[in-house]
Amino acid sequence: MSETVIPAETENKETRKNPLGEKPVGRLILQFALPSIVAMLVSSLYNIVDQFFIGRSVGELGNAATNISFPLSISCVAIALLFGIGGASAFNISMGKGERDKAVFYLGNAAVMFVGCGVALSAVTLLFLEPLLRFFGSPDNVLGYAETYTGIVAFGFPFLILTTGGGHLIRADGRPKVSMACNLTGAIINTILDFIFVFELNLGMAGAATATVIGQVVSGCMAIYFLSHCQTMQIRKTHLVPRANNVKRIASLGAAPCSNQISMMVVQIVMNKSLKYYGSLSVYGEAIPIACAGIITKVNQIFMSFVIGISQGVQPITSFNYGAGKYLRVKSAYLRAISSAAVISIIAFLMFQIMPHQIISIFGDGSVEYFQFAEEYFRIYLFFTFINFMQPLTSNFFTSIGKPTRGVLLSLTRQIIFLLPLLLIFPLFMGIDGIMYAGPVADGMAAAVTIIMIIRELWEDRYRRTNPQV
């Protein structure tokens, strides 16, 4: 993938009129990041709410089943980010350069790819349901629960992708609150129906899955409506016809966040298998480690929702201003985003270290071994939470300024380059404890690489500003 370095240009009328290039950076971050954070939190609630109701009604095996199914949810998010962030970045960079006619094709092509890929993923999941779940590491006593849950939620995959990916396009169109509303509506519907289907009608796994799909369908339909009524331009049928160059450009800019999700999926599968194997050799058994790790992963998603929400909110600002050659505004937006994410990360770290028992208790009761493993996993695996904001935020930053190669490389550091090998090596010497200690070691190394890469980028930025002819 080639990287694009855009020279400073004389501002055109479009750049001068667009608030992304004129309003104070701090105000823009608040305007775009807050709705994005809410949207990410709401998206996380789909998994958390199901986990809560299933944990309270079905128990440990139900919680383990949702964790087995989780790689498929990650696949949906990966597709959504590939074409959502990619399409939004391409759109905003083109708008910053004044290329309106070109920009609209990125929106239309991205929207079509959401639907096509979502339908394909649903079909593959339903055709190969049991083999997939066994491949994801399902124990025999969990498989039935996982089949029931996944066999229903698979019908919602196209709508989940539309909601998540479409939100980025709507935000790029300058409507962050609308993007937030799409996610929020679906989550509220999901929560209400979860209570009715699981607690009142005693439908168990099937009830939780059905509630999730209904919420996703409503949110997805809202995203379709608002994408068909953009405020900056109108998407016509001709813009929906995929063009190879457009899709390639979108995919290159969305490759970094997509790679990060794919990496998470691969690690999740390896971790489930490792937890199952090494758990069977410990006092915990097969199901307890998988159930606990699934809950803690989704709790951690709440913290990461703030970080990713800030990153996604900053994306239109950095993309537009980079396209317009306003490098000081790009740097200011990044540094403000990093500072905000650092504060949130420290708060999350303190919560994970001080009150893991209270957090895990929200999702139902369990044995002494269940809580013992959960508390150790919280404190050890998530020890470097206070620096975990650096890698995803910086990776998305590189994508937003048209440097996908750096973004992809950085997105792979934590999950694939560091964590995956450690998950295979550490347990050989430490048993199931090795899985827990692999997390903080990988986090520390990923943060070090991130700091090196962003210092290099900021140094290049300084050179561009002092040598505008470059």
CSV table of C-alpha atoms in Angstrom, one decimal, residues 2 29 41 52 71 75 82 92 113 125 181 202-203 211 232 244 257 284 317 321 323 328 334 336-337 340 359 386 427:
chain,number,residue,atom,x,y,z
A,2,SER,CA,1.4,3.4,-0.9
A,29,ILE,CA,-13.1,17.6,19.2
A,41,LEU,CA,-20.4,2.9,24.3
A,52,PHE,CA,-25.7,-9.3,31.9
A,71,PRO,CA,-15.0,-13.6,17.0
A,75,SER,CA,-15.6,-9.8,12.1
A,82,LEU,CA,-12.5,-1.3,6.7
A,92,ASN,CA,-12.8,14.0,4.2
A,113,MET,CA,-19.7,-2.9,0.5
A,125,THR,CA,-21.8,-18.5,9.4
A,181,ALA,CA,-28.7,8.5,17.6
A,202,ASN,CA,-37.7,-17.1,30.0
A,203,LEU,CA,-36.4,-17.5,26.4
A,211,ALA,CA,-33.5,-8.9,21.1
A,232,THR,CA,-23.2,18.0,2.1
A,244,ALA,CA,-12.2,-0.8,-8.3
A,257,PRO,CA,-8.5,-0.4,12.0
A,284,TYR,CA,-10.7,-24.0,37.1
A,317,ILE,CA,-10.7,17.0,11.8
A,321,ASN,CA,-6.9,19.6,7.7
A,323,GLY,CA,-5.8,17.4,3.0
A,328,LEU,CA,-0.5,22.7,13.0
A,334,TYR,CA,-3.8,14.6,17.9
A,336,ARG,CA,-5.5,17.0,22.6
A,337,ALA,CA,-6.9,13.5,21.8
A,340,SER,CA,-7.9,13.2,27.0
A,359,ILE,CA,-17.3,-5.6,38.5
A,386,PHE,CA,-3.0,3.2,31.7
A,427,PRO,CA,1.7,-21.0,29.0
